[in-house]
Amino acid sequence: MPTMTQTLAVNFPRARVWPLLGDVEQVIACMPGASLTKPREGDRIFGQMRVKLGPIAAAFAGEGTLTMDEATHTGVIHGQGTDPKNNSRAKADVTFAVVEEGPGTRIDLTVDFTLTGVLAQFSRGAIVQEIANRLTAEFARNLETKLAATAPAVVEDAEPVAASAASPEPAKELNAGNLLWSMLKDWLRKLFSNPLPSGERVARRAGEGDARGGASGKSATPSP
C-alpha cells in the first residue's frame, strides 16, 4: 500500500481551522472534484470524486468515516470508492495532525492508498506525488478562502458577530491531464534555465576549440 506525506499551511490560527475541518460540507467543497452524495450520518460520509486523466474521465463513488480527537487535534479518514465505468477501485487511509505554527496553522497528512484497475498506472512513481502536491496546494488555497469568507465580522460599538457562511460550492474538477502537462512544462523550464556548472562550461569550450582546430587542419602545438 503506497504511502505519501503532505504538509499544508494556512494563515489562520488553529482555533479557527480545527472547527472547519469538522464541517464535512465545507471541507469537501475545498477538494477539487469532490462532492457529497447524501448527508453525513454520524461518522459516515458518502461522496464521490471526479478525476479527468487526459481522455479518461473517472468518478469514484463510495463512503468513508471521519473521526477527530479534540484533545490531540488529530484525525483519521478512511475511505473507499469504485468507478464501474473504468473498472477501477480506490481506497485510502488519511491521518492528519493540526499544529499551531506561529500565527498560522500547519496540517500534516499521511496518506496510505491503493488504486486498482485501469487507473492503477497513475499510482506509481513521481506522477502521483506531483498530483498530490498540486492537489494539496489547491486544497490549502480553497481552505484559506473559506476561512476568510467565514471570518468574524466586527460591528462598531457592538459585540463581534460571525459572518454568515455562504452555501459551499464544489471546487473545480481535478484534471490530472492538465497537471501532467504542467509538470512537463516545469521540467522543460528547469532544464533550459539552469546554466551549466563553470567547470563543465570550460570543458565544453575546450572541446569546441579542439574540434574547430581539427577541422581547419591546424595543429594546436605552438611553433618553435
PDB file of C-alpha atoms in Angstrom:
ATOM      1  CA  MET A   1       0.000   0.000   0.000  1.00  0.00           C
ATOM      2  CA  PRO A   2       1.848   3.180  -1.153  1.00  0.00           C
ATOM      3  CA  THR A   3       2.312   5.929   1.433  1.00  0.00           C
ATOM      4  CA  MET A   4       2.650   9.681   0.919  1.00  0.00           C
ATOM      5  CA  THR A   5       3.189  12.541   3.322  1.00  0.00           C
ATOM      6  CA  GLN A   6       1.932  16.041   2.674  1.00  0.00           C
ATOM      7  CA  THR A   7       2.052  19.313   4.603  1.00  0.00           C
ATOM      8  CA  LEU A   8      -0.101  22.362   4.058  1.00  0.00           C
ATOM      9  CA  ALA A   9      -0.110  25.699   5.851  1.00  0.00           C
ATOM     10  CA  VAL A  10      -2.857  28.283   6.275  1.00  0.00           C
ATOM     11  CA  ASN A  11      -2.589  31.797   7.669  1.00  0.00           C
ATOM     12  CA  PHE A  12      -5.262  31.331  10.316  1.00  0.00           C
ATOM     13  CA  PRO A  13      -4.980  30.184  13.947  1.00  0.00           C
ATOM     14  CA  ARG A  14      -5.740  26.586  14.866  1.00  0.00           C
ATOM     15  CA  ALA A  15      -8.776  27.723  16.864  1.00  0.00           C
ATOM     16  CA  ARG A  16     -10.343  28.733  13.537  1.00  0.00           C
ATOM     17  CA  VAL A  17      -9.015  25.881  11.395  1.00  0.00           C
ATOM     18  CA  TRP A  18      -9.912  22.919  13.628  1.00  0.00           C
ATOM     19  CA  PRO A  19     -13.701  23.515  13.767  1.00  0.00           C
ATOM     20  CA  LEU A  20     -13.859  23.989   9.994  1.00  0.00           C
ATOM     21  CA  LEU A  21     -12.124  20.662   9.402  1.00  0.00           C
ATOM     22  CA  GLY A  22     -15.007  19.009  11.252  1.00  0.00           C
ATOM     23  CA  ASP A  23     -17.543  20.582   8.873  1.00  0.00           C
ATOM     24  CA  VAL A  24     -17.620  17.957   6.133  1.00  0.00           C
ATOM     25  CA  GLU A  25     -19.634  20.050   3.662  1.00  0.00           C
ATOM     26  CA  GLN A  26     -17.174  22.934   3.853  1.00  0.00           C
ATOM     27  CA  VAL A  27     -14.095  20.692   3.611  1.00  0.00           C
ATOM     28  CA  ILE A  28     -15.431  18.681   0.674  1.00  0.00           C
ATOM     29  CA  ALA A  29     -16.107  21.937  -1.140  1.00  0.00           C
ATOM     30  CA  CYS A  30     -12.380  22.744  -0.889  1.00  0.00           C
ATOM     31  CA  MET A  31     -11.293  19.481  -2.530  1.00  0.00           C
ATOM     32  CA  PRO A  32     -11.129  19.614  -6.351  1.00  0.00           C
ATOM     33  CA  GLY A  33     -13.549  17.132  -7.915  1.00  0.00           C
ATOM     34  CA  ALA A  34     -15.120  16.010  -4.618  1.00  0.00           C
ATOM     35  CA  SER A  35     -18.780  16.254  -3.608  1.00  0.00           C
ATOM     36  CA  LEU A  36     -21.197  14.685  -1.135  1.00  0.00           C
ATOM     37  CA  THR A  37     -23.860  12.353  -2.484  1.00  0.00           C
ATOM     38  CA  LYS A  38     -26.018  12.436   0.655  1.00  0.00           C
ATOM     39  CA  PRO A  39     -25.914  13.951   4.166  1.00  0.00           C
ATOM     40  CA  ARG A  40     -23.442  12.716   6.746  1.00  0.00           C
ATOM     41  CA  GLU A  41     -24.611  10.028   9.152  1.00  0.00           C
ATOM     42  CA  GLY A  42     -22.592  10.248  12.361  1.00  0.00           C
ATOM     43  CA  ASP A  43     -19.001   9.448  11.397  1.00  0.00           C
ATOM     44  CA  ARG A  44     -20.011   8.099   7.989  1.00  0.00           C
ATOM     45  CA  ILE A  45     -19.526  10.223   4.863  1.00  0.00           C
ATOM     46  CA  PHE A  46     -20.992   9.487   1.432  1.00  0.00           C
ATOM     47  CA  GLY A  47     -19.497  11.126  -1.625  1.00  0.00           C
ATOM     48  CA  GLN A  48     -17.737  10.910  -4.934  1.00  0.00           C
ATOM     49  CA  MET A  49     -14.503  12.076  -6.510  1.00  0.00           C
ATOM     50  CA  ARG A  50     -14.360  13.035 -10.164  1.00  0.00           C
ATOM     51  CA  VAL A  51     -10.984  12.955 -11.907  1.00  0.00           C
ATOM     52  CA  LYS A  52     -10.020  13.577 -15.524  1.00  0.00           C
ATOM     53  CA  LEU A  53      -6.868  11.830 -16.743  1.00  0.00           C
ATOM     54  CA  GLY A  54      -6.427  13.005 -20.307  1.00  0.00           C
ATOM     55  CA  PRO A  55      -9.072  11.156 -22.348  1.00  0.00           C
ATOM     56  CA  ILE A  56     -10.167   9.143 -19.288  1.00  0.00           C
ATOM     57  CA  ALA A  57     -12.845  10.573 -17.003  1.00  0.00           C
ATOM     58  CA  ALA A  58     -13.357   8.708 -13.731  1.00  0.00           C
ATOM     59  CA  ALA A  59     -15.946   9.111 -10.975  1.00  0.00           C
ATOM     60  CA  PHE A  60     -15.272   7.194  -7.773  1.00  0.00           C
ATOM     61  CA  ALA A  61     -18.393   6.869  -5.638  1.00  0.00           C
ATOM     62  CA  GLY A  62     -18.274   5.396  -2.163  1.00  0.00           C
ATOM     63  CA  GLU A  63     -18.208   6.141   1.531  1.00  0.00           C
ATOM     64  CA  GLY A  64     -15.825   6.728   4.386  1.00  0.00           C
ATOM     65  CA  THR A  65     -15.538   7.620   8.036  1.00  0.00           C
ATOM     66  CA  LEU A  66     -14.129  10.676   9.801  1.00  0.00           C
ATOM     67  CA  THR A  67     -13.001  10.646  13.426  1.00  0.00           C
ATOM     68  CA  MET A  68     -11.417  13.633  15.182  1.00  0.00           C
ATOM     69  CA  ASP A  69      -9.697  13.864  18.573  1.00  0.00           C
ATOM     70  CA  GLU A  70     -10.159  17.291  20.148  1.00  0.00           C
ATOM     71  CA  ALA A  71      -7.524  16.635  22.838  1.00  0.00           C
ATOM     72  CA  THR A  72      -4.682  15.913  20.388  1.00  0.00           C
ATOM     73  CA  HIS A  73      -6.040  17.844  17.378  1.00  0.00           C
ATOM     74  CA  THR A  74      -5.626  14.794  15.189  1.00  0.00           C
ATOM     75  CA  GLY A  75      -7.993  12.886  12.954  1.00  0.00           C
ATOM     76  CA  VAL A  76      -8.350   9.860  10.723  1.00  0.00           C
ATOM     77  CA  ILE A  77     -10.270   9.428   7.474  1.00  0.00           C
ATOM     78  CA  HIS A  78     -10.965   6.002   5.984  1.00  0.00           C
ATOM     79  CA  GLY A  79     -12.482   5.987   2.516  1.00  0.00           C
ATOM     80  CA  GLN A  80     -13.073   3.761  -0.489  1.00  0.00           C
ATOM     81  CA  GLY A  81     -14.862   4.063  -3.787  1.00  0.00           C
ATOM     82  CA  THR A  82     -15.391   2.402  -7.132  1.00  0.00           C
ATOM     83  CA  ASP A  83     -15.704   3.557 -10.711  1.00  0.00           C
ATOM     84  CA  PRO A  84     -17.693   0.863 -12.566  1.00  0.00           C
ATOM     85  CA  LYS A  85     -17.220   2.557 -15.918  1.00  0.00           C
ATOM     86  CA  ASN A  86     -13.422   2.146 -15.822  1.00  0.00           C
ATOM     87  CA  ASN A  87     -13.439  -0.946 -13.614  1.00  0.00           C
ATOM     88  CA  SER A  88     -11.255   0.809 -11.027  1.00  0.00           C
ATOM     89  CA  ARG A  89     -11.275   0.888  -7.240  1.00  0.00           C
ATOM     90  CA  ALA A  90      -9.645   3.317  -4.816  1.00  0.00           C
ATOM     91  CA  LYS A  91      -9.016   3.034  -1.099  1.00  0.00           C
ATOM     92  CA  ALA A  92      -7.275   5.475   1.235  1.00  0.00           C
ATOM     93  CA  ASP A  93      -6.479   5.976   4.902  1.00  0.00           C
ATOM     94  CA  VAL A  94      -5.597   9.550   5.814  1.00  0.00           C
ATOM     95  CA  THR A  95      -4.157  10.555   9.184  1.00  0.00           C
ATOM     96  CA  PHE A  96      -3.837  14.259   9.898  1.00  0.00           C
ATOM     97  CA  ALA A  97      -2.480  16.463  12.693  1.00  0.00           C
ATOM     98  CA  VAL A  98      -3.353  20.144  13.091  1.00  0.00           C
ATOM     99  CA  VAL A  99      -0.390  22.019  14.588  1.00  0.00           C
ATOM    100  CA  GLU A 100      -0.054  25.633  15.713  1.00  0.00           C
ATOM    101  CA  GLU A 101       2.799  27.347  13.892  1.00  0.00           C
ATOM    102  CA  GLY A 102       3.255  30.983  14.880  1.00  0.00           C
ATOM    103  CA  PRO A 103       0.121  32.936  13.985  1.00  0.00           C
ATOM    104  CA  GLY A 104      -0.893  30.271  11.461  1.00  0.00           C
ATOM    105  CA  THR A 105      -1.589  26.545  11.308  1.00  0.00           C
ATOM    106  CA  ARG A 106       0.207  23.580   9.773  1.00  0.00           C
ATOM    107  CA  ILE A 107      -1.656  20.416   8.768  1.00  0.00           C
ATOM    108  CA  ASP A 108       0.468  17.282   8.436  1.00  0.00           C
ATOM    109  CA  LEU A 109      -1.038  14.447   6.388  1.00  0.00           C
ATOM    110  CA  THR A 110      -0.049  10.822   5.964  1.00  0.00           C
ATOM    111  CA  VAL A 111      -1.899   9.012   3.177  1.00  0.00           C
ATOM    112  CA  ASP A 112      -1.910   5.250   2.596  1.00  0.00           C
ATOM    113  CA  PHE A 113      -3.719   4.481  -0.642  1.00  0.00           C
ATOM    114  CA  THR A 114      -4.448   1.731  -3.140  1.00  0.00           C
ATOM    115  CA  LEU A 115      -5.637   2.214  -6.715  1.00  0.00           C
ATOM    116  CA  THR A 116      -6.551  -0.815  -8.799  1.00  0.00           C
ATOM    117  CA  GLY A 117      -7.936  -1.337 -12.287  1.00  0.00           C
ATOM    118  CA  VAL A 118      -7.407   0.768 -15.398  1.00  0.00           C
ATOM    119  CA  LEU A 119      -6.170   3.782 -13.439  1.00  0.00           C
ATOM    120  CA  ALA A 120      -3.601   1.871 -11.363  1.00  0.00           C
ATOM    121  CA  GLN A 121      -0.815   3.119 -13.663  1.00  0.00           C
ATOM    122  CA  PHE A 122      -1.231   6.585 -12.140  1.00  0.00           C
ATOM    123  CA  SER A 123      -0.465   5.341  -8.606  1.00  0.00           C
ATOM    124  CA  ARG A 124       3.243   4.820  -9.245  1.00  0.00           C
ATOM    125  CA  GLY A 125       6.335   6.983  -9.197  1.00  0.00           C
ATOM    126  CA  ALA A 126       6.642  10.754  -9.406  1.00  0.00           C
ATOM    127  CA  ILE A 127       3.338  11.253 -11.229  1.00  0.00           C
ATOM    128  CA  VAL A 128       1.099  10.545  -8.251  1.00  0.00           C
ATOM    129  CA  GLN A 129       3.423  12.517  -5.932  1.00  0.00           C
ATOM    130  CA  GLU A 130       3.265  15.590  -8.140  1.00  0.00           C
ATOM    131  CA  ILE A 131      -0.508  15.296  -8.477  1.00  0.00           C
ATOM    132  CA  ALA A 132      -0.744  15.052  -4.678  1.00  0.00           C
ATOM    133  CA  ASN A 133       1.484  18.120  -4.252  1.00  0.00           C
ATOM    134  CA  ARG A 134      -0.644  20.233  -6.538  1.00  0.00           C
ATOM    135  CA  LEU A 135      -3.901  18.879  -5.138  1.00  0.00           C
ATOM    136  CA  THR A 136      -2.747  19.736  -1.613  1.00  0.00           C
ATOM    137  CA  ALA A 137      -1.749  23.254  -2.670  1.00  0.00           C
ATOM    138  CA  GLU A 138      -5.149  23.799  -4.323  1.00  0.00           C
ATOM    139  CA  PHE A 139      -6.931  22.485  -1.232  1.00  0.00           C
ATOM    140  CA  ALA A 140      -4.913  24.848   1.006  1.00  0.00           C
ATOM    141  CA  ARG A 141      -5.825  27.846  -1.163  1.00  0.00           C
ATOM    142  CA  ASN A 142      -9.503  26.910  -1.119  1.00  0.00           C
ATOM    143  CA  LEU A 143      -9.402  26.343   2.646  1.00  0.00           C
ATOM    144  CA  GLU A 144      -7.886  29.773   3.237  1.00  0.00           C
ATOM    145  CA  THR A 145     -10.554  31.347   1.036  1.00  0.00           C
ATOM    146  CA  LYS A 146     -13.230  29.527   3.025  1.00  0.00           C
ATOM    147  CA  LEU A 147     -11.753  30.673   6.334  1.00  0.00           C
ATOM    148  CA  ALA A 148     -11.540  34.261   5.126  1.00  0.00           C
ATOM    149  CA  ALA A 149     -15.180  34.144   3.988  1.00  0.00           C
ATOM    150  CA  THR A 150     -16.308  32.965   7.423  1.00  0.00           C
ATOM    151  CA  ALA A 151     -14.119  35.383   9.423  1.00  0.00           C
ATOM    152  CA  PRO A 152     -15.850  37.082  12.369  1.00  0.00           C
ATOM    153  CA  ALA A 153     -17.373  40.404  11.336  1.00  0.00           C
ATOM    154  CA  VAL A 154     -16.806  43.278  13.778  1.00  0.00           C
ATOM    155  CA  VAL A 155     -19.625  45.798  14.137  1.00  0.00           C
ATOM    156  CA  GLU A 156     -18.734  49.180  15.656  1.00  0.00           C
ATOM    157  CA  ASP A 157     -19.939  49.613  19.273  1.00  0.00           C
ATOM    158  CA  ALA A 158     -21.243  46.080  19.286  1.00  0.00           C
ATOM    159  CA  GLU A 159     -20.071  42.581  20.143  1.00  0.00           C
ATOM    160  CA  PRO A 160     -18.249  40.729  17.317  1.00  0.00           C
ATOM    161  CA  VAL A 161     -20.587  38.558  15.286  1.00  0.00           C
ATOM    162  CA  ALA A 162     -19.725  35.737  12.956  1.00  0.00           C
ATOM    163  CA  ALA A 163     -20.185  36.404   9.263  1.00  0.00           C
ATOM    164  CA  SER A 164     -22.754  34.130   7.684  1.00  0.00           C
ATOM    165  CA  ALA A 165     -21.178  31.324   5.688  1.00  0.00           C
ATOM    166  CA  ALA A 166     -22.394  31.003   2.135  1.00  0.00           C
ATOM    167  CA  SER A 167     -23.515  27.640   0.843  1.00  0.00           C
ATOM    168  CA  PRO A 168     -20.376  25.710  -0.095  1.00  0.00           C
ATOM    169  CA  GLU A 169     -19.690  25.461  -3.796  1.00  0.00           C
ATOM    170  CA  PRO A 170     -17.724  22.456  -5.055  1.00  0.00           C
ATOM    171  CA  ALA A 171     -14.158  23.056  -6.175  1.00  0.00           C
ATOM    172  CA  LYS A 172     -13.252  22.561  -9.808  1.00  0.00           C
ATOM    173  CA  GLU A 173     -12.835  19.031 -11.097  1.00  0.00           C
ATOM    174  CA  LEU A 174      -9.329  17.633 -10.758  1.00  0.00           C
ATOM    175  CA  ASN A 175      -7.871  17.440 -14.259  1.00  0.00           C
ATOM    176  CA  ALA A 176      -4.752  15.300 -13.921  1.00  0.00           C
ATOM    177  CA  GLY A 177      -4.115  15.634 -17.641  1.00  0.00           C
ATOM    178  CA  ASN A 178      -3.560  19.359 -17.166  1.00  0.00           C
ATOM    179  CA  LEU A 179      -1.370  18.630 -14.150  1.00  0.00           C
ATOM    180  CA  LEU A 180       0.809  16.251 -16.169  1.00  0.00           C
ATOM    181  CA  TRP A 181       1.195  18.834 -18.937  1.00  0.00           C
ATOM    182  CA  SER A 182       2.115  21.429 -16.309  1.00  0.00           C
ATOM    183  CA  MET A 183       4.712  19.013 -14.874  1.00  0.00           C
ATOM    184  CA  LEU A 184       6.277  18.629 -18.330  1.00  0.00           C
ATOM    185  CA  LYS A 185       6.433  22.406 -18.838  1.00  0.00           C
ATOM    186  CA  ASP A 186       8.025  22.878 -15.403  1.00  0.00           C
ATOM    187  CA  TRP A 187      10.632  20.208 -16.211  1.00  0.00           C
ATOM    188  CA  LEU A 188      11.497  21.812 -19.566  1.00  0.00           C
ATOM    189  CA  ARG A 189      11.690  25.256 -17.961  1.00  0.00           C
ATOM    190  CA  LYS A 190      14.173  23.994 -15.352  1.00  0.00           C
ATOM    191  CA  LEU A 191      16.160  22.100 -17.983  1.00  0.00           C
ATOM    192  CA  PHE A 192      16.765  25.180 -20.155  1.00  0.00           C
ATOM    193  CA  SER A 193      17.008  27.789 -17.403  1.00  0.00           C
ATOM    194  CA  ASN A 194      19.719  26.102 -15.299  1.00  0.00           C
ATOM    195  CA  PRO A 195      23.193  27.136 -16.580  1.00  0.00           C
ATOM    196  CA  LEU A 196      25.966  24.567 -16.849  1.00  0.00           C
ATOM    197  CA  PRO A 197      28.467  24.459 -13.958  1.00  0.00           C
ATOM    198  CA  SER A 198      31.552  26.583 -14.635  1.00  0.00           C
ATOM    199  CA  GLY A 199      33.865  23.563 -14.976  1.00  0.00           C
ATOM    200  CA  GLU A 200      31.545  21.956 -17.482  1.00  0.00           C
ATOM    201  CA  ARG A 201      31.328  25.205 -19.492  1.00  0.00           C
ATOM    202  CA  VAL A 202      35.157  25.408 -19.671  1.00  0.00           C
ATOM    203  CA  ALA A 203      35.429  21.759 -20.745  1.00  0.00           C
ATOM    204  CA  ARG A 204      32.768  22.263 -23.392  1.00  0.00           C
ATOM    205  CA  ARG A 205      34.545  25.365 -24.789  1.00  0.00           C
ATOM    206  CA  ALA A 206      37.845  23.450 -24.895  1.00  0.00           C
ATOM    207  CA  GLY A 207      36.199  20.607 -26.750  1.00  0.00           C
ATOM    208  CA  GLU A 208      34.644  23.009 -29.244  1.00  0.00           C
ATOM    209  CA  GLY A 209      38.039  24.688 -29.754  1.00  0.00           C
ATOM    210  CA  ASP A 210      39.742  21.363 -30.407  1.00  0.00           C
ATOM    211  CA  ALA A 211      37.036  20.441 -32.870  1.00  0.00           C
ATOM    212  CA  ARG A 212      37.464  23.713 -34.763  1.00  0.00           C
ATOM    213  CA  GLY A 213      41.263  23.275 -34.809  1.00  0.00           C
ATOM    214  CA  GLY A 214      40.981  19.762 -36.175  1.00  0.00           C
ATOM    215  CA  ALA A 215      38.513  20.843 -38.820  1.00  0.00           C
ATOM    216  CA  SER A 216      40.840  23.585 -40.122  1.00  0.00           C
ATOM    217  CA  GLY A 217      43.828  21.249 -40.278  1.00  0.00           C
ATOM    218  CA  LYS A 218      45.959  23.418 -37.975  1.00  0.00           C
ATOM    219  CA  SER A 219      47.993  21.964 -35.169  1.00  0.00           C
ATOM    220  CA  ALA A 220      47.274  23.098 -31.635  1.00  0.00           C
ATOM    221  CA  THR A 221      51.064  22.811 -30.827  1.00  0.00           C
ATOM    222  CA  PRO A 222      52.837  26.207 -30.815  1.00  0.00           C
ATOM    223  CA  SER A 223      55.690  26.729 -33.382  1.00  0.00           C
ATOM    224  CA  PRO A 224      59.252  26.607 -32.013  1.00  0.00           C
TER     225      PRO A 224
END
